[in-house]
PDB file of C-alpha atoms in Angstrom:
ATOM      1  CA  MET A   1     264.592 146.251 -69.049  1.00  0.00           C
ATOM      2  CA  ASN A   2     267.170 148.708 -67.727  1.00  0.00           C
ATOM      3  CA  LYS A   3     264.978 151.723 -68.345  1.00  0.00           C
ATOM      4  CA  ASP A   4     265.883 154.941 -66.539  1.00  0.00           C
ATOM      5  CA  ILE A   5     264.258 154.589 -63.119  1.00  0.00           C
ATOM      6  CA  SER A   6     263.289 158.251 -62.801  1.00  0.00           C
ATOM      7  CA  SER A   7     260.895 157.980 -65.749  1.00  0.00           C
ATOM      8  CA  MET A   8     259.282 154.691 -64.709  1.00  0.00           C
ATOM      9  CA  THR A   9     255.710 154.285 -63.605  1.00  0.00           C
ATOM     10  CA  TYR A  10     254.828 152.366 -60.469  1.00  0.00           C
ATOM     11  CA  ARG A  11     253.508 149.504 -62.586  1.00  0.00           C
ATOM     12  CA  GLU A  12     256.702 149.310 -64.648  1.00  0.00           C
ATOM     13  CA  ALA A  13     258.836 149.303 -61.505  1.00  0.00           C
ATOM     14  CA  THR A  14     256.836 146.557 -59.802  1.00  0.00           C
ATOM     15  CA  GLN A  15     256.845 144.498 -62.993  1.00  0.00           C
ATOM     16  CA  GLU A  16     260.623 144.749 -63.241  1.00  0.00           C
ATOM     17  CA  LEU A  17     260.940 143.791 -59.565  1.00  0.00           C
ATOM     18  CA  GLU A  18     258.818 140.707 -60.233  1.00  0.00           C
ATOM     19  CA  ASP A  19     260.970 139.839 -63.251  1.00  0.00           C
ATOM     20  CA  ILE A  20     264.161 140.165 -61.191  1.00  0.00           C
ATOM     21  CA  LEU A  21     262.695 138.038 -58.418  1.00  0.00           C
ATOM     22  CA  ARG A  22     261.661 135.317 -60.884  1.00  0.00           C
ATOM     23  CA  ALA A  23     265.131 135.309 -62.445  1.00  0.00           C
ATOM     24  CA  ILE A  24     266.783 134.979 -59.046  1.00  0.00           C
ATOM     25  CA  GLU A  25     264.374 132.248 -57.923  1.00  0.00           C
ATOM     26  CA  ASN A  26     264.968 130.290 -61.144  1.00  0.00           C
ATOM     27  CA  ASP A  27     268.749 130.599 -60.825  1.00  0.00           C
ATOM     28  CA  THR A  28     268.993 132.292 -64.226  1.00  0.00           C
ATOM     29  CA  VAL A  29     271.138 135.090 -62.753  1.00  0.00           C
ATOM     30  CA  ASP A  30     274.853 134.428 -62.457  1.00  0.00           C
ATOM     31  CA  VAL A  31     276.835 135.655 -59.480  1.00  0.00           C
ATOM     32  CA  ASP A  32     278.337 138.593 -61.383  1.00  0.00           C
ATOM     33  CA  GLU A  33     274.920 139.846 -62.414  1.00  0.00           C
ATOM     34  CA  LEU A  34     273.327 139.206 -59.015  1.00  0.00           C
ATOM     35  CA  THR A  35     274.888 142.261 -57.364  1.00  0.00           C
ATOM     36  CA  LEU A  36     273.659 144.516 -60.159  1.00  0.00           C
ATOM     37  CA  LYS A  37     270.148 143.041 -59.929  1.00  0.00           C
ATOM     38  CA  VAL A  38     270.038 143.522 -56.158  1.00  0.00           C
ATOM     39  CA  GLN A  39     271.207 147.138 -56.485  1.00  0.00           C
ATOM     40  CA  ARG A  40     268.627 147.818 -59.189  1.00  0.00           C
ATOM     41  CA  SER A  41     265.941 146.199 -57.038  1.00  0.00           C
ATOM     42  CA  SER A  42     266.847 148.499 -54.163  1.00  0.00           C
ATOM     43  CA  ARG A  43     266.447 151.584 -56.367  1.00  0.00           C
ATOM     44  CA  LEU A  44     263.143 150.265 -57.753  1.00  0.00           C
ATOM     45  CA  ILE A  45     261.823 149.675 -54.231  1.00  0.00           C
ATOM     46  CA  GLN A  46     262.791 153.234 -53.256  1.00  0.00           C
ATOM     47  CA  LEU A  47     260.938 154.549 -56.315  1.00  0.00           C
ATOM     48  CA  CYS A  48     257.822 152.534 -55.471  1.00  0.00           C
ATOM     49  CA  ARG A  49     257.842 153.749 -51.865  1.00  0.00           C
ATOM     50  CA  GLU A  50     258.188 157.351 -53.027  1.00  0.00           C
ATOM     51  CA  LYS A  51     255.325 156.984 -55.489  1.00  0.00           C
ATOM     52  CA  LEU A  52     253.126 155.412 -52.795  1.00  0.00           C
ATOM     53  CA  ARG A  53     253.944 158.218 -50.335  1.00  0.00           C
ATOM     54  CA  ASN A  54     253.147 160.840 -52.976  1.00  0.00           C
ATOM     55  CA  ALA A  55     249.858 159.143 -53.794  1.00  0.00           C
ATOM     56  CA  GLU A  56     248.969 158.942 -50.111  1.00  0.00           C
ATOM     57  CA  LYS A  57     249.727 162.661 -49.637  1.00  0.00           C
ATOM     58  CA  ALA A  58     247.619 163.583 -52.664  1.00  0.00           C
ATOM     59  CA  ILE A  59     244.702 161.469 -51.449  1.00  0.00           C
ATOM     60  CA  ASP A  60     244.959 162.918 -47.931  1.00  0.00           C
ATOM     61  CA  GLN A  61     244.963 166.410 -49.385  1.00  0.00           C
ATOM     62  CA  VAL A  62     241.809 165.705 -51.375  1.00  0.00           C
ATOM     63  CA  PHE A  63     240.044 164.335 -48.291  1.00  0.00           C
ATOM     64  CA  ASN A  64     241.224 167.253 -46.151  1.00  0.00           C
ATOM     65  CA  GLU A  65     239.954 169.736 -48.733  1.00  0.00           C
ATOM     66  CA  GLU A  66     236.636 167.882 -48.878  1.00  0.00           C
ATOM     67  CA  ASN A  67     236.274 168.009 -45.096  1.00  0.00           C
ATOM     68  CA  CYS A  68     237.018 171.735 -44.989  1.00  0.00           C
ATOM     69  CA  GLU A  69     234.513 172.575 -47.715  1.00  0.00           C
ATOM     70  CA  GLU A  70     231.744 170.476 -46.228  1.00  0.00           C
ATOM     71  CA  PRO A  71     228.796 172.778 -45.477  1.00  0.00           C
ATOM     72  CA  GLN A  72     227.927 173.361 -41.841  1.00  0.00           C
ATOM     73  CA  LYS A  73     225.000 171.328 -40.647  1.00  0.00           C
ATOM     74  CA  ALA A  74     221.894 173.465 -40.701  1.00  0.00           C
ATOM     75  CA  LYS A  75     220.101 174.046 -37.446  1.00  0.00           C
ATOM     76  CA  PRO A  76     216.689 172.400 -37.354  1.00  0.00           C
ATOM     77  CA  ALA A  77     213.925 174.727 -38.446  1.00  0.00           C
ATOM     78  CA  ALA A  78     211.481 175.823 -35.781  1.00  0.00           C
ATOM     79  CA  ALA A  79     208.288 173.853 -35.809  1.00  0.00           C
ATOM     80  CA  LYS A  80     205.219 175.714 -37.093  1.00  0.00           C
ATOM     81  CA  ASP A  81     203.139 174.740 -34.112  1.00  0.00           C
ATOM     82  CA  ALA A  82     205.745 175.532 -31.458  1.00  0.00           C
ATOM     83  CA  PRO A  83     204.711 178.209 -28.999  1.00  0.00           C
ATOM     84  CA  ALA A  84     206.442 181.582 -29.285  1.00  0.00           C
ATOM     85  CA  ASN A  85     207.754 181.419 -25.708  1.00  0.00           C
ATOM     86  CA  GLY A  86     209.705 178.222 -26.481  1.00  0.00           C
ATOM     87  CA  LYS A  87     207.846 176.109 -23.927  1.00  0.00           C
ATOM     88  CA  LEU A  88     205.984 173.064 -25.049  1.00  0.00           C
ATOM     89  CA  PHE A  89     203.736 172.904 -22.016  1.00  0.00           C
ATOM     90  CA  SER A  90     202.261 175.726 -19.991  1.00  0.00           C
TER      91      SER A  90
END
C-alpha cells in the first residue's frame, strides 16, 4: 500500500485514506505505526486537494474558453412588411 504518492491517482489516494481510517477505527494499528499512518494520511490529503484544484482549474478554463468563443447573438432581421422609414404607424 505504500506506493509512491507522486504517481498515485485520486482514486488510489482516497482508497488508501479509507483503508487507513478503517484500520485506525478497528484498532488494528499499533501506537508505533499510528504516527506513520497519520503522516501518510496528511500527504495523501494534500495530494487529493491538489488534484481537485487542478481539475477545477481545467474545468474553469474549458468553460471560460467556451464563453469566449460563443457567437454573438444575431440582431433580429428586419420584418418584410416594416415600412422603410422605421415607423409602424403614420
